[in-house]
PDB file of C-alpha atoms in Angstrom:
ATOM      1  CA  UNK A   9     153.047 110.574  51.628  1.00 56.00           C
ATOM      2  CA  UNK A  10     149.297 108.444  51.311  1.00 75.00           C
ATOM      3  CA  UNK A  11     148.208 106.439  53.713  1.00 70.00           C
ATOM      4  CA  UNK A  12     147.153 103.391  51.152  1.00 84.00           C
ATOM      5  CA  UNK A  13     147.403 102.797  46.932  1.00 92.00           C
ATOM      6  CA  UNK A  14     143.925 103.146  45.003  1.00 95.00           C
ATOM      7  CA  UNK A  15     144.701  99.486  44.863  1.00 94.00           C
ATOM      8  CA  UNK A  16     144.848  98.355  47.888  1.00 92.00           C
ATOM      9  CA  UNK A  17     141.038 100.405  48.680  1.00 94.00           C
ATOM     10  CA  UNK A  18     139.744  98.002  44.919  1.00 92.00           C
ATOM     11  CA  UNK A  19     140.705  94.927  47.559  1.00 80.00           C
ATOM     12  CA  UNK A  20     137.569  95.468  49.367  1.00 74.00           C
ATOM     13  CA  UNK A  21     135.446  94.496  46.142  1.00 69.00           C
ATOM     14  CA  UNK A  22     133.425  97.588  46.598  1.00 84.00           C
ATOM     15  CA  UNK A  23     133.026 100.365  44.938  1.00 93.00           C
ATOM     16  CA  UNK A  24     134.495 103.857  45.011  1.00 96.00           C
ATOM     17  CA  UNK A  25     133.846 107.394  44.978  1.00 96.00           C
ATOM     18  CA  UNK A  26     135.445 109.593  43.585  1.00 97.00           C
ATOM     19  CA  UNK A  27     135.514 113.442  43.352  1.00 96.00           C
ATOM     20  CA  UNK A  28     137.068 115.505  41.164  1.00 95.00           C
ATOM     21  CA  UNK A  29     139.793 117.804  43.172  1.00 96.00           C
ATOM     22  CA  UNK A  30     140.415 120.553  40.643  1.00 95.00           C
ATOM     23  CA  UNK A  31     142.899 123.091  43.121  1.00 96.00           C
ATOM     24  CA  UNK A  32     144.708 122.013  46.637  1.00 97.00           C
ATOM     25  CA  UNK A  33     141.706 123.611  48.658  1.00 96.00           C
ATOM     26  CA  UNK A  34     139.170 121.055  46.837  1.00 96.00           C
ATOM     27  CA  UNK A  35     141.204 117.919  47.352  1.00 97.00           C
ATOM     28  CA  UNK A  36     141.976 118.380  51.306  1.00 97.00           C
ATOM     29  CA  UNK A  37     138.101 119.837  51.640  1.00 96.00           C
ATOM     30  CA  UNK A  38     137.424 115.933  50.130  1.00 97.00           C
ATOM     31  CA  UNK A  39     139.716 114.695  52.396  1.00 97.00           C
ATOM     32  CA  UNK A  40     137.770 116.408  55.119  1.00 97.00           C
ATOM     33  CA  UNK A  41     134.667 115.676  54.038  1.00 97.00           C
ATOM     34  CA  UNK A  42     135.088 111.499  54.830  1.00 97.00           C
ATOM     35  CA  UNK A  43     136.315 109.603  51.079  1.00 96.00           C
ATOM     36  CA  UNK A  44     138.453 107.668  50.539  1.00 96.00           C
ATOM     37  CA  UNK A  45     139.940 108.264  47.288  1.00 97.00           C
ATOM     38  CA  UNK A  46     140.055 111.352  44.593  1.00 97.00           C
ATOM     39  CA  UNK A  47     140.765 111.959  40.943  1.00 97.00           C
ATOM     40  CA  UNK A  48     142.148 114.635  39.215  1.00 97.00           C
ATOM     41  CA  UNK A  49     140.990 116.303  36.042  1.00 93.00           C
ATOM     42  CA  UNK A  50     142.161 118.483  32.958  1.00 92.00           C
ATOM     43  CA  UNK A  51     138.063 119.679  32.539  1.00 91.00           C
ATOM     44  CA  UNK A  52     138.500 121.409  36.108  1.00 92.00           C
ATOM     45  CA  UNK A  53     142.135 122.109  36.331  1.00 95.00           C
ATOM     46  CA  UNK A  54     142.334 123.804  32.213  1.00 93.00           C
ATOM     47  CA  UNK A  55     139.157 125.656  33.895  1.00 92.00           C
ATOM     48  CA  UNK A  56     140.145 127.163  37.588  1.00 93.00           C
ATOM     49  CA  UNK A  57     143.856 127.502  37.359  1.00 94.00           C
ATOM     50  CA  UNK A  58     143.504 128.869  33.571  1.00 95.00           C
ATOM     51  CA  UNK A  59     140.102 129.601  32.456  1.00 94.00           C
ATOM     52  CA  UNK A  60     140.717 127.804  29.404  1.00 93.00           C
ATOM     53  CA  UNK A  61     137.866 124.857  28.026  1.00 89.00           C
ATOM     54  CA  UNK A  62     138.710 120.775  28.084  1.00 85.00           C
ATOM     55  CA  UNK A  63     140.135 121.122  24.665  1.00 88.00           C
ATOM     56  CA  UNK A  64     143.781 120.652  24.903  1.00 87.00           C
ATOM     57  CA  UNK A  65     144.471 124.157  25.234  1.00 90.00           C
ATOM     58  CA  UNK A  66     146.634 123.128  28.290  1.00 94.00           C
ATOM     59  CA  UNK A  67     149.311 120.633  27.880  1.00 94.00           C
ATOM     60  CA  UNK A  68     151.518 118.588  30.580  1.00 96.00           C
ATOM     61  CA  UNK A  69     154.219 121.408  32.162  1.00 96.00           C
ATOM     62  CA  UNK A  70     151.160 123.518  32.533  1.00 97.00           C
ATOM     63  CA  UNK A  71     149.309 121.093  34.218  1.00 97.00           C
ATOM     64  CA  UNK A  72     151.768 119.390  35.725  1.00 98.00           C
ATOM     65  CA  UNK A  73     152.756 122.236  38.501  1.00 98.00           C
ATOM     66  CA  UNK A  74     148.958 122.473  39.939  1.00 97.00           C
ATOM     67  CA  UNK A  75     148.349 118.612  39.908  1.00 98.00           C
ATOM     68  CA  UNK A  76     152.138 118.232  41.845  1.00 98.00           C
ATOM     69  CA  UNK A  77     149.977 120.878  44.812  1.00 98.00           C
ATOM     70  CA  UNK A  78     147.120 119.250  44.747  1.00 98.00           C
ATOM     71  CA  UNK A  79     148.361 115.383  45.527  1.00 98.00           C
ATOM     72  CA  UNK A  80     150.252 117.752  47.403  1.00 97.00           C
ATOM     73  CA  UNK A  81     147.566 118.602  49.503  1.00 97.00           C
ATOM     74  CA  UNK A  82     145.807 115.455  50.835  1.00 97.00           C
ATOM     75  CA  UNK A  83     147.354 111.546  52.291  1.00 97.00           C
ATOM     76  CA  UNK A  84     144.292 109.981  50.340  1.00 97.00           C
ATOM     77  CA  UNK A  85     145.436 108.263  47.034  1.00 97.00           C
ATOM     78  CA  UNK A  86     144.556 109.706  43.797  1.00 98.00           C
ATOM     79  CA  UNK A  87     142.854 108.608  39.726  1.00 98.00           C
ATOM     80  CA  UNK A  88     144.978 111.836  38.070  1.00 98.00           C
ATOM     81  CA  UNK A  89     144.433 112.470  34.579  1.00 97.00           C
ATOM     82  CA  UNK A  90     146.556 112.245  31.737  1.00 97.00           C
ATOM     83  CA  UNK A  91     144.988 113.166  28.788  1.00 96.00           C
ATOM     84  CA  UNK A  92     146.567 111.279  25.489  1.00 97.00           C
ATOM     85  CA  UNK A  93     150.146 111.017  27.299  1.00 97.00           C
ATOM     86  CA  UNK A  94     150.315 114.299  25.153  1.00 97.00           C
ATOM     87  CA  UNK A  95     152.815 112.327  22.484  1.00 96.00           C
ATOM     88  CA  UNK A  96     154.211 108.154  21.343  1.00 97.00           C
ATOM     89  CA  UNK A  97     154.818 105.694  23.784  1.00 98.00           C
ATOM     90  CA  UNK A  98     158.395 107.121  25.094  1.00 98.00           C
ATOM     91  CA  UNK A  99     156.498 110.798  25.866  1.00 98.00           C
ATOM     92  CA  UNK A 100     153.865 108.977  27.021  1.00 98.00           C
ATOM     93  CA  UNK A 101     156.186 106.548  29.484  1.00 98.00           C
ATOM     94  CA  UNK A 102     157.573 109.811  30.674  1.00 98.00           C
ATOM     95  CA  UNK A 103     154.330 111.553  32.041  1.00 98.00           C
ATOM     96  CA  UNK A 104     152.883 108.740  33.383  1.00 98.00           C
ATOM     97  CA  UNK A 105     156.900 108.284  35.513  1.00 98.00           C
ATOM     98  CA  UNK A 106     156.071 111.615  36.267  1.00 98.00           C
ATOM     99  CA  UNK A 107     153.063 111.833  37.488  1.00 98.00           C
ATOM    100  CA  UNK A 108     153.508 108.568  39.680  1.00 98.00           C
ATOM    101  CA  UNK A 109     157.022 110.208  42.049  1.00 97.00           C
ATOM    102  CA  UNK A 110     154.786 113.127  41.763  1.00 97.00           C
ATOM    103  CA  UNK A 111     152.076 110.901  44.158  1.00 97.00           C
ATOM    104  CA  UNK A 112     149.544 109.446  42.029  1.00 97.00           C
ATOM    105  CA  UNK A 113     148.342 106.189  42.752  1.00 97.00           C
ATOM    106  CA  UNK A 114     146.778 105.794  39.559  1.00 98.00           C
ATOM    107  CA  UNK A 115     146.938 106.916  36.184  1.00 98.00           C
ATOM    108  CA  UNK A 116     144.831 107.404  32.813  1.00 98.00           C
ATOM    109  CA  UNK A 117     145.952 107.645  29.555  1.00 98.00           C
ATOM    110  CA  UNK A 118     143.152 107.821  25.859  1.00 97.00           C
ATOM    111  CA  UNK A 119     143.296 107.155  22.557  1.00 97.00           C
ATOM    112  CA  UNK A 120     142.310 110.910  21.128  1.00 95.00           C
ATOM    113  CA  UNK A 121     144.558 112.427  18.880  1.00 94.00           C
ATOM    114  CA  UNK A 122     145.763 115.887  20.373  1.00 89.00           C
ATOM    115  CA  UNK A 123     144.555 118.372  20.892  1.00 85.00           C
ATOM    116  CA  UNK A 124     141.785 116.623  22.616  1.00 85.00           C
ATOM    117  CA  UNK A 125     138.326 117.168  23.423  1.00 78.00           C
ATOM    118  CA  UNK A 126     136.251 117.125  26.743  1.00 75.00           C
ATOM    119  CA  UNK A 127     134.877 113.256  26.309  1.00 64.00           C
ATOM    120  CA  UNK A 128     131.060 114.912  26.088  1.00 76.00           C
ATOM    121  CA  UNK A 129     131.421 117.454  23.521  1.00 67.00           C
ATOM    122  CA  UNK A 130     131.352 115.833  19.991  1.00 75.00           C
ATOM    123  CA  UNK A 131     133.908 116.317  17.196  1.00 73.00           C
ATOM    124  CA  UNK A 132     136.888 113.531  18.986  1.00 83.00           C
ATOM    125  CA  UNK A 133     138.722 112.087  16.893  1.00 93.00           C
ATOM    126  CA  UNK A 134     140.968 108.583  17.606  1.00 96.00           C
ATOM    127  CA  UNK A 135     144.617 107.436  16.638  1.00 97.00           C
ATOM    128  CA  UNK A 136     144.637 103.979  15.878  1.00 97.00           C
ATOM    129  CA  UNK A 137     144.071 101.106  18.763  1.00 98.00           C
ATOM    130  CA  UNK A 138     147.642  99.349  18.282  1.00 98.00           C
ATOM    131  CA  UNK A 139     149.008 103.139  18.695  1.00 98.00           C
ATOM    132  CA  UNK A 140     147.459 103.071  21.840  1.00 98.00           C
ATOM    133  CA  UNK A 141     148.090 100.025  22.689  1.00 98.00           C
ATOM    134  CA  UNK A 142     151.559 101.102  22.167  1.00 98.00           C
ATOM    135  CA  UNK A 143     151.252 104.526  24.857  1.00 98.00           C
ATOM    136  CA  UNK A 144     149.362 101.353  26.730  1.00 98.00           C
ATOM    137  CA  UNK A 145     152.742  99.258  26.868  1.00 98.00           C
ATOM    138  CA  UNK A 146     155.110 101.251  27.311  1.00 98.00           C
ATOM    139  CA  UNK A 147     153.784 103.062  30.244  1.00 98.00           C
ATOM    140  CA  UNK A 148     152.887 100.636  31.753  1.00 98.00           C
ATOM    141  CA  UNK A 149     156.899  99.512  31.964  1.00 98.00           C
ATOM    142  CA  UNK A 150     157.635 103.092  33.255  1.00 98.00           C
ATOM    143  CA  UNK A 151     155.624 102.387  36.101  1.00 98.00           C
ATOM    144  CA  UNK A 152     157.719 101.849  38.925  1.00 97.00           C
ATOM    145  CA  UNK A 153     155.455 100.815  42.270  1.00 96.00           C
ATOM    146  CA  UNK A 154     153.309  97.293  40.500  1.00 95.00           C
ATOM    147  CA  UNK A 155     150.530  99.005  42.990  1.00 96.00           C
ATOM    148  CA  UNK A 156     150.110 101.684  40.950  1.00 97.00           C
ATOM    149  CA  UNK A 157     146.741 101.691  38.094  1.00 98.00           C
ATOM    150  CA  UNK A 158     147.613 102.152  34.568  1.00 98.00           C
ATOM    151  CA  UNK A 159     143.602 103.078  33.321  1.00 98.00           C
ATOM    152  CA  UNK A 160     143.185 103.258  29.239  1.00 98.00           C
ATOM    153  CA  UNK A 161     140.033 105.488  27.851  1.00 97.00           C
ATOM    154  CA  UNK A 162     138.434 105.193  25.530  1.00 97.00           C
ATOM    155  CA  UNK A 163     136.584 108.283  23.477  1.00 95.00           C
ATOM    156  CA  UNK A 164     135.384 104.863  21.311  1.00 95.00           C
ATOM    157  CA  UNK A 165     132.044 105.776  21.338  1.00 94.00           C
ATOM    158  CA  UNK A 166     131.552 109.354  20.438  1.00 89.00           C
ATOM    159  CA  UNK A 167     133.892 108.925  17.404  1.00 89.00           C
ATOM    160  CA  UNK A 168     132.378 105.714  16.062  1.00 90.00           C
ATOM    161  CA  UNK A 169     129.027 106.117  16.517  1.00 85.00           C
ATOM    162  CA  UNK A 170     128.838 103.089  18.297  1.00 90.00           C
ATOM    163  CA  UNK A 171     129.237 100.756  21.924  1.00 96.00           C
ATOM    164  CA  UNK A 172     130.861  97.622  20.387  1.00 96.00           C
ATOM    165  CA  UNK A 173     133.875  99.568  18.984  1.00 96.00           C
ATOM    166  CA  UNK A 174     135.020 100.974  22.415  1.00 97.00           C
ATOM    167  CA  UNK A 175     134.628  97.451  24.079  1.00 98.00           C
ATOM    168  CA  UNK A 176     136.837  96.251  21.087  1.00 98.00           C
ATOM    169  CA  UNK A 177     139.325  98.865  22.383  1.00 98.00           C
ATOM    170  CA  UNK A 178     138.851  97.963  25.687  1.00 98.00           C
ATOM    171  CA  UNK A 179     140.306  94.884  25.235  1.00 98.00           C
ATOM    172  CA  UNK A 180     142.525  95.307  22.454  1.00 98.00           C
ATOM    173  CA  UNK A 181     143.865  97.773  25.565  1.00 98.00           C
ATOM    174  CA  UNK A 182     143.816  95.018  28.823  1.00 98.00           C
ATOM    175  CA  UNK A 183     145.883  92.932  26.474  1.00 98.00           C
ATOM    176  CA  UNK A 184     148.033  95.837  26.138  1.00 98.00           C
ATOM    177  CA  UNK A 185     148.722  96.033  30.023  1.00 98.00           C
ATOM    178  CA  UNK A 186     145.466  97.897  31.272  1.00 98.00           C
ATOM    179  CA  UNK A 187     145.122  97.387  34.279  1.00 98.00           C
ATOM    180  CA  UNK A 188     141.462  99.515  34.266  1.00 98.00           C
ATOM    181  CA  UNK A 189     138.876 100.757  31.926  1.00 98.00           C
ATOM    182  CA  UNK A 190     136.827 104.158  31.581  1.00 97.00           C
ATOM    183  CA  UNK A 191     134.568 103.933  28.899  1.00 97.00           C
ATOM    184  CA  UNK A 192     133.354 107.561  28.201  1.00 95.00           C
ATOM    185  CA  UNK A 193     129.771 108.942  27.446  1.00 91.00           C
ATOM    186  CA  UNK A 194     127.197 105.884  27.758  1.00 94.00           C
ATOM    187  CA  UNK A 195     124.617 107.585  26.312  1.00 94.00           C
ATOM    188  CA  UNK A 196     122.323 104.811  28.230  1.00 95.00           C
ATOM    189  CA  UNK A 197     120.452 103.657  31.256  1.00 97.00           C
ATOM    190  CA  UNK A 198     121.337  99.791  28.217  1.00 97.00           C
ATOM    191  CA  UNK A 199     125.003 100.863  27.475  1.00 97.00           C
ATOM    192  CA  UNK A 200     126.247 101.209  31.017  1.00 97.00           C
ATOM    193  CA  UNK A 201     124.825  98.053  31.616  1.00 97.00           C
ATOM    194  CA  UNK A 202     126.981  96.576  28.714  1.00 98.00           C
ATOM    195  CA  UNK A 203     130.013  97.757  29.711  1.00 98.00           C
ATOM    196  CA  UNK A 204     130.805  95.212  32.678  1.00 98.00           C
ATOM    197  CA  UNK A 205     128.836  92.078  31.104  1.00 98.00           C
ATOM    198  CA  UNK A 206     131.197  92.408  27.790  1.00 98.00           C
ATOM    199  CA  UNK A 207     134.441  93.003  30.207  1.00 98.00           C
ATOM    200  CA  UNK A 208     133.889  91.041  33.599  1.00 96.00           C
ATOM    201  CA  UNK A 209     136.303  90.801  36.536  1.00 95.00           C
ATOM    202  CA  UNK A 210     138.075  94.611  34.876  1.00 97.00           C
ATOM    203  CA  UNK A 211     138.601  97.232  37.437  1.00 97.00           C
ATOM    204  CA  UNK A 212     135.786  99.647  35.400  1.00 98.00           C
ATOM    205  CA  UNK A 213     135.483 103.382  35.891  1.00 98.00           C
ATOM    206  CA  UNK A 214     132.045 105.374  35.287  1.00 97.00           C
ATOM    207  CA  UNK A 215     131.991 109.136  35.007  1.00 95.00           C
ATOM    208  CA  UNK A 216     128.853 110.816  36.264  1.00 95.00           C
ATOM    209  CA  UNK A 217     128.339 114.438  34.082  1.00 90.00           C
ATOM    210  CA  UNK A 218     126.308 116.771  35.233  1.00 89.00           C
ATOM    211  CA  UNK A 219     124.692 118.293  32.006  1.00 86.00           C
ATOM    212  CA  UNK A 220     126.497 115.040  30.380  1.00 85.00           C
ATOM    213  CA  UNK A 221     125.654 113.333  27.407  1.00 90.00           C
ATOM    214  CA  UNK A 222     125.922 109.572  30.440  1.00 93.00           C
ATOM    215  CA  UNK A 223     122.447 109.179  32.679  1.00 95.00           C
ATOM    216  CA  UNK A 224     123.249 109.789  36.387  1.00 96.00           C
ATOM    217  CA  UNK A 225     123.112 106.653  37.986  1.00 96.00           C
ATOM    218  CA  UNK A 226     123.354 105.807  41.721  1.00 95.00           C
ATOM    219  CA  UNK A 227     126.320 104.910  43.628  1.00 94.00           C
ATOM    220  CA  UNK A 228     124.523 101.612  44.648  1.00 95.00           C
ATOM    221  CA  UNK A 229     123.087 100.743  41.015  1.00 97.00           C
ATOM    222  CA  UNK A 230     126.937 101.569  39.138  1.00 97.00           C
ATOM    223  CA  UNK A 231     128.338  99.171  41.248  1.00 96.00           C
ATOM    224  CA  UNK A 232     126.031  96.190  41.184  1.00 96.00           C
ATOM    225  CA  UNK A 233     126.342  96.569  37.963  1.00 96.00           C
ATOM    226  CA  UNK A 234     130.518  95.782  37.832  1.00 96.00           C
ATOM    227  CA  UNK A 235     131.502  99.473  38.629  1.00 97.00           C
ATOM    228  CA  UNK A 236     134.342  99.727  40.501  1.00 97.00           C
ATOM    229  CA  UNK A 237     135.249 103.253  40.876  1.00 98.00           C
ATOM    230  CA  UNK A 238     132.920 106.135  40.075  1.00 97.00           C
ATOM    231  CA  UNK A 239     133.401 110.104  39.487  1.00 96.00           C
ATOM    232  CA  UNK A 240     132.136 112.575  39.818  1.00 93.00           C
ATOM    233  CA  UNK A 241     133.820 115.147  38.053  1.00 87.00           C
ATOM    234  CA  UNK A 242     132.107 118.400  37.867  1.00 85.00           C
ATOM    235  CA  UNK A 243     130.534 118.631  41.105  1.00 85.00           C
ATOM    236  CA  UNK A 244     133.288 120.069  42.793  1.00 83.00           C
ATOM    237  CA  UNK A 245     133.543 122.721  40.036  1.00 83.00           C
ATOM    238  CA  UNK A 246     129.885 123.500  39.912  1.00 81.00           C
ATOM    239  CA  UNK A 247     129.368 123.936  43.663  1.00 79.00           C
TER     240      UNK A 247
END
């Protein structure tokens, strides 16, 4: 049973660091280290549990039992990676609902075509904004707890070549019912700073990946700019 929700932690108006757990032991270590929340990412779990890259090689039925073990290992609230939702609106709703029932405090879905690719590689293809909006609306209705956060991720910077496209998609996704936004792989400090400026009063996630496309920025600076969630997907598995 989780001690609190991710949403209630965010009400303190401070940014939250989200180390990413790739197995149950990592989740326990994150809690013992004093963090208030964590995330579960497909990249780390695909690598640690299956020895595979984050390129759609692992699907929902394989991820689910591993994610459940990780969620059960810690009392901290967790943000869970649901990839593309693995299908249309009905399947996405089922996936999101299943993760919520398994203990997720927040879940994100992305707008890539399945099979997806790691956001810090290249060659991304996206579904249309309207199709993603349909998935978001369906997923939002499927959530039972009002405090469960539905986050929408877009890989439009990589796929369409500019931040403007990503921000346009983000606004559509918020209108469809998303509670939070994750714009993947901004390439410069200026792009990072523009995201909260374009999406004020929005729960925003910054993804800090060692060796990735995005510059690594300290937590206090990201918080000052307006990012509320700061994920470190590879720090644990690289260690």
